[in-house]
Tab-separated table of C-alpha atoms in Angstrom:
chain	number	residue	atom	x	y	z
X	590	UNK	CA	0.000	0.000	0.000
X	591	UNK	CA	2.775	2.510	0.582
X	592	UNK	CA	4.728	1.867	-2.403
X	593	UNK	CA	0.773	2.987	-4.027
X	594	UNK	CA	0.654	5.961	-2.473
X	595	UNK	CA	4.324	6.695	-3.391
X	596	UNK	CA	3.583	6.871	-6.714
X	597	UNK	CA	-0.784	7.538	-6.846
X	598	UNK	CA	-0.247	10.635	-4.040
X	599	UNK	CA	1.894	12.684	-6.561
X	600	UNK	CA	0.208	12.178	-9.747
X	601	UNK	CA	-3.213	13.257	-8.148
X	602	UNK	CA	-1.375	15.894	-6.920
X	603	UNK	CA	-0.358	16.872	-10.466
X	604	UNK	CA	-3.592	16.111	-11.619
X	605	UNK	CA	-5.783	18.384	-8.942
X	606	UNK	CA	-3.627	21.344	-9.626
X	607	UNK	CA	-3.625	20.703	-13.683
X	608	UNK	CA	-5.410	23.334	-15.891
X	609	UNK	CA	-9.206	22.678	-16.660
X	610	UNK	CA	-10.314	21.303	-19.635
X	611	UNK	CA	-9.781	23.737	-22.406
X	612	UNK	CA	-11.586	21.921	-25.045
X	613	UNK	CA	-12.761	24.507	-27.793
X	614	UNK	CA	-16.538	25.334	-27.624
X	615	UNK	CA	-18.139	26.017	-30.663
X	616	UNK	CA	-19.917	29.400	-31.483
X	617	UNK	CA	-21.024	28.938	-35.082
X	618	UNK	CA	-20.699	26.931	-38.274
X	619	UNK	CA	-21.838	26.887	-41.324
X	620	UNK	CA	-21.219	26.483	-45.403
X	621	UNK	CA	-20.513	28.278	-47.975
X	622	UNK	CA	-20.611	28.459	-51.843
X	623	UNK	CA	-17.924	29.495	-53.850
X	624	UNK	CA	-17.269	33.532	-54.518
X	625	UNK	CA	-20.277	33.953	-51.522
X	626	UNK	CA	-19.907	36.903	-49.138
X	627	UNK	CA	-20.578	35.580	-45.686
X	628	UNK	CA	-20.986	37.420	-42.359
X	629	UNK	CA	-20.895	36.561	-38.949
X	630	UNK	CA	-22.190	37.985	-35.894
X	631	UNK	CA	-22.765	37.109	-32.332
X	632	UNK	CA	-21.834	37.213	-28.586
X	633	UNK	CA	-20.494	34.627	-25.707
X	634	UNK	CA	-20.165	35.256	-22.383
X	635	UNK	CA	-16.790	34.269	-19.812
X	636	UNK	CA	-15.379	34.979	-17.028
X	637	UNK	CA	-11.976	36.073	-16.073
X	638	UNK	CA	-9.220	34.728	-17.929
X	639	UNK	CA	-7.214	34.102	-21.490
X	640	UNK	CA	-9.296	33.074	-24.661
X	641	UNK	CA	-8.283	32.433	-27.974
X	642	UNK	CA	-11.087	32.915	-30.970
X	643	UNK	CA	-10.546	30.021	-34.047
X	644	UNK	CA	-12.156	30.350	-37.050
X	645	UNK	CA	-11.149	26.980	-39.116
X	646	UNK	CA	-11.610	27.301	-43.063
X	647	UNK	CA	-12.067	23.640	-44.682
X	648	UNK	CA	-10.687	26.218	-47.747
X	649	UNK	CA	-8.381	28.770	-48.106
X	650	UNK	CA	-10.380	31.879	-48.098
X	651	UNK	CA	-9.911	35.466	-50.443
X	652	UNK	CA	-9.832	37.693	-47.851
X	653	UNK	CA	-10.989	37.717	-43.330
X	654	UNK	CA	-12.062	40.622	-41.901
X	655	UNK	CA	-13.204	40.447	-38.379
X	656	UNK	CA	-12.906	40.838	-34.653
X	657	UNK	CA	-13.636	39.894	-31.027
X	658	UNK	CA	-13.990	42.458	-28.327
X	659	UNK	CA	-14.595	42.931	-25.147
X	660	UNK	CA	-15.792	45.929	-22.849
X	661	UNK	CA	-14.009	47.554	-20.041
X	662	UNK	CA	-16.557	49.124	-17.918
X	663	UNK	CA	-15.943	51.528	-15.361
X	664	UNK	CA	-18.021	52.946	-12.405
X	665	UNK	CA	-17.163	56.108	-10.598
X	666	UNK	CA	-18.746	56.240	-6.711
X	667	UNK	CA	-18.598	59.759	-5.193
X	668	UNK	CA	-18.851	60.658	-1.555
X	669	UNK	CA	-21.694	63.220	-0.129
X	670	UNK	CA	-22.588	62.962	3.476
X	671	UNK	CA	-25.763	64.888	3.050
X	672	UNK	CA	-27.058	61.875	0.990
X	673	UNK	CA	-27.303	58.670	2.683
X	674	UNK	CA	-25.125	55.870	2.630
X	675	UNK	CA	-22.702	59.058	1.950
X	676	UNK	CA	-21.527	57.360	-1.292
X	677	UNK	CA	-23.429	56.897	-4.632
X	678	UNK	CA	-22.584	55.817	-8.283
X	679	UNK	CA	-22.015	59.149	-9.868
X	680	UNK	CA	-21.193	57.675	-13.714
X	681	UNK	CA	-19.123	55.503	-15.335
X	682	UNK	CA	-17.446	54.584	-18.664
X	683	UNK	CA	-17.795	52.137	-21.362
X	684	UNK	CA	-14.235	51.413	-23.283
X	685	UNK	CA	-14.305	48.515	-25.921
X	686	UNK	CA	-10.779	47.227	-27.292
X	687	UNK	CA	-10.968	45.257	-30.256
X	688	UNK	CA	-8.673	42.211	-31.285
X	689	UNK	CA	-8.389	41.656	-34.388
X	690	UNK	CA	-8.349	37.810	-36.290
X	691	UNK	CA	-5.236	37.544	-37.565
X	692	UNK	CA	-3.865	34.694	-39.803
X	693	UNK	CA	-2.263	31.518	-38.191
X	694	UNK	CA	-1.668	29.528	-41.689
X	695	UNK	CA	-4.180	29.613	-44.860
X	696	UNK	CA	-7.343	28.140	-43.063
X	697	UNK	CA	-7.221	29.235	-39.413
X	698	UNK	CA	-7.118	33.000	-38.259
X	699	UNK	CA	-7.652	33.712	-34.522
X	700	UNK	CA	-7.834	36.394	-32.304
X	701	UNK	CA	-6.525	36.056	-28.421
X	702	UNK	CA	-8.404	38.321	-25.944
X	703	UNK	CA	-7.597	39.109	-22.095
X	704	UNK	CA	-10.294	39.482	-19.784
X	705	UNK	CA	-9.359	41.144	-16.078
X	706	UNK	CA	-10.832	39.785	-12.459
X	707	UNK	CA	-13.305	42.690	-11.620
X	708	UNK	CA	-11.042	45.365	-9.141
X	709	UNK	CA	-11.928	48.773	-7.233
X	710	UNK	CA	-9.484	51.560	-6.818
X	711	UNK	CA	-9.326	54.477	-4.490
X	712	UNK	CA	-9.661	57.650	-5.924
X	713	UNK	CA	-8.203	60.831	-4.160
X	714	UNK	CA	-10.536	63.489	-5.562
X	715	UNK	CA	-13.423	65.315	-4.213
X	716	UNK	CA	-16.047	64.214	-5.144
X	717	UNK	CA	-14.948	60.545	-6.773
X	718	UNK	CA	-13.711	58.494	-4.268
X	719	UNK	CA	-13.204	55.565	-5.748
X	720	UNK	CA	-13.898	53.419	-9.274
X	721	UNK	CA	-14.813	49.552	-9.961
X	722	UNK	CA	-13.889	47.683	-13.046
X	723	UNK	CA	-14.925	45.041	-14.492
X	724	UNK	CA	-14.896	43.367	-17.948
X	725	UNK	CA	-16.732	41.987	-20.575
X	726	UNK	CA	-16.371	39.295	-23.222
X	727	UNK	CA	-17.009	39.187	-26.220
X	728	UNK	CA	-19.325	40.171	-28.722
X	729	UNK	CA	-17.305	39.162	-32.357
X	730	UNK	CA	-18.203	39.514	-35.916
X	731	UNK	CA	-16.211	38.118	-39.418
X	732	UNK	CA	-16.732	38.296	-42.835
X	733	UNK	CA	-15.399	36.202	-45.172
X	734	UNK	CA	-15.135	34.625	-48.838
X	735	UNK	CA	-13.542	32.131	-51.062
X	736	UNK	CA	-13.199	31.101	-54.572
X	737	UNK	CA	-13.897	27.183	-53.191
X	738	UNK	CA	-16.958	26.170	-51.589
X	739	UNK	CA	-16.071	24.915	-48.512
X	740	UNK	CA	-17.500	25.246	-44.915
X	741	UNK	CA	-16.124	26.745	-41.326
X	742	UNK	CA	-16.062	26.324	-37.722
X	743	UNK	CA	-15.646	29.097	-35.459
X	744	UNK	CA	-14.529	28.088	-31.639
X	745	UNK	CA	-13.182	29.914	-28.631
X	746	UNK	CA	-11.311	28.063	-25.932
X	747	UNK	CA	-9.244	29.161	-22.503
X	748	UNK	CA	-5.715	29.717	-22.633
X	749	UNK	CA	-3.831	27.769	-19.915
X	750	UNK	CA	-2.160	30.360	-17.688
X	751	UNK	CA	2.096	29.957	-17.567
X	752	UNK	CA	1.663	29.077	-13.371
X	753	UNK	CA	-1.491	26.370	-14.381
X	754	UNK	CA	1.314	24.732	-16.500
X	755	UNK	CA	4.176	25.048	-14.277
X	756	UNK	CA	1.834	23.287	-11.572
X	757	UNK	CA	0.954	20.823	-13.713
X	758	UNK	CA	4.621	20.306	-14.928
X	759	UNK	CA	5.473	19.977	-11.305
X	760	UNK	CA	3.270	16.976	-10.416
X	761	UNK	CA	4.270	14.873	-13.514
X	762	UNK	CA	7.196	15.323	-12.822
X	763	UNK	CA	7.301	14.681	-9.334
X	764	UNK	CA	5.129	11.011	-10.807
X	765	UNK	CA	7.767	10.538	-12.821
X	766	UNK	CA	10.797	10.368	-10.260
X	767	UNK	CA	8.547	7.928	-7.739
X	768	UNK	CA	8.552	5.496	-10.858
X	769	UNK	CA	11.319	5.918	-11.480
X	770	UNK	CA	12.540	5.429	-7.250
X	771	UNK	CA	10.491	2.353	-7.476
X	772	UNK	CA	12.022	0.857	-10.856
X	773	UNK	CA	15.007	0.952	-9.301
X	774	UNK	CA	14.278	-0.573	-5.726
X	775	UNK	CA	12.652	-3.518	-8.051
X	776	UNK	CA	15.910	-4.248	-10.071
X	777	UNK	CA	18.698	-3.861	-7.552
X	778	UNK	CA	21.170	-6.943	-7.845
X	779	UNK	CA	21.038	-10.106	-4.939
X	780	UNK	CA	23.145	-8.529	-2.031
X	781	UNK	CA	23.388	-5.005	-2.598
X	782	UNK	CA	21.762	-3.468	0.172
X	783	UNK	CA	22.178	-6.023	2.154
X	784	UNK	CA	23.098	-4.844	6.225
C-alpha cells in the first residue's frame, strides 16, 4: 500500500492542480458556396481569464475581416454625506478594445483576448472616491469569402495560464521520479543493500 501511495499521491497531486479542460466550444458553423460573401455575428459570455477565438476554413479563403472584443466598464462612486449611505454611483465609462483575427496559416485566423478579475481603486478626488472595473467578453463579428466552396467552424477556448502549467509540470514530474525510485528498488542486484 505505501509503495501505491508513493507513486498515486503525486500524480493526483499533479492532476488536482492541472489546468481545466480547455476543449474549444463552438460558437457557429456553417457552409458556404464558392465567390459567396458571408458574415458573422454574435456574442459569448466568460469569465476572467485568457481566450483564444478560431475560425477553421475547410478552404483557403480570399480575404478575413473580423474581430472579437470585449468591454471595459468603469463605475465612478462619489462621496456626499448629506445623501445617505454618503456614497453613490455618480457615472461611469464604457471602453471597448478590439482584437483583431489575424492569420495563423491559410485556413485558421484567430484572435486572443484578455479578460481582467473585476477590481476597485481608491480615488483621491473630491467628489470621486473611488472606481470599480470590471470586464466583458465578447461580442465578435467576421466576414469572409472564397473562390472554393467549402465550410467553417468558429470556436473559442481558454488559454492555460504559464503558473497552471508550471503546476501541472510539477506533479508529472514529481510522478515521474517515484517510478522511477520504485524501478530501481525492483531491479537492484542479490546482495546489494544487504546490512
Amino acid at each position: 500500500m505505501k509503495k501505491f501511495a508513493r507513486i498515486a499521491i503525486p500524480i493526483l497531486a499533479g492532476c488536482a492542480f492541472a489546468p481545466a479542460s480547455h476543449a474549444a466550444t463552438m460558437l457557429s458553423t456553417g457552409s458556404y458556396a464558392a465567390g459567396e460573401f458571408v458574415q458573422v455575428f454574435g456574442s459569448t459570455d466568460t469569465g476572467p481569464g485568457k481566450y483564444r477565438f478560431d475560425i477553421q476554413f475547410s478552404t483557403s479563403p480570399n480575404y478575413v475581416y473580423g474581430y472579437a472584443e470585449k468591454t471595459t466598464v468603469t463605475n465612478f462612486y462619489c462621496s456626499d454625506p448629506s445623501i445617505a449611505p454618503g456614497i453613490f454611483y455618480c457615472g461611469g465609462d464604457d471602453v471597448p478594445t478590439l482584437y483583431d483575427f489575424m492569420p495563423g496559416g491559410p485556413t485558421v485566423y484567430s484572435a486572443t483576448v484578455t479578460v481582467a478579475a473585476p477590481s476597485s481603486t481608491p480615488f483621491l478626488s473630491d467628489p470621486i472616491v473611488r472606481y470599480d472595473d470590471f470586464e466583458t467578453c465578447c461580442t465578435y463579428q467576421f466576414d469572409f469569402d472564397s473562390n472554393s466552396a467549402g465550410s467553417y467552424i468558429f470556436s473559442v477556448s481558454s488559454v492555460p495560464e504559464p503558473a497552471s502549467w508550471a503546476l501541472m509540470i510539477m506533479g508529472f514530474a514529481a510522478a515521474g521520479t517515484a517510478m522511477r525510485r520504485k524501478v530501481r528498488r525492483a531491479f537492484q542486484p542479490c546482495g546489494v543493500g544487504a546490512a
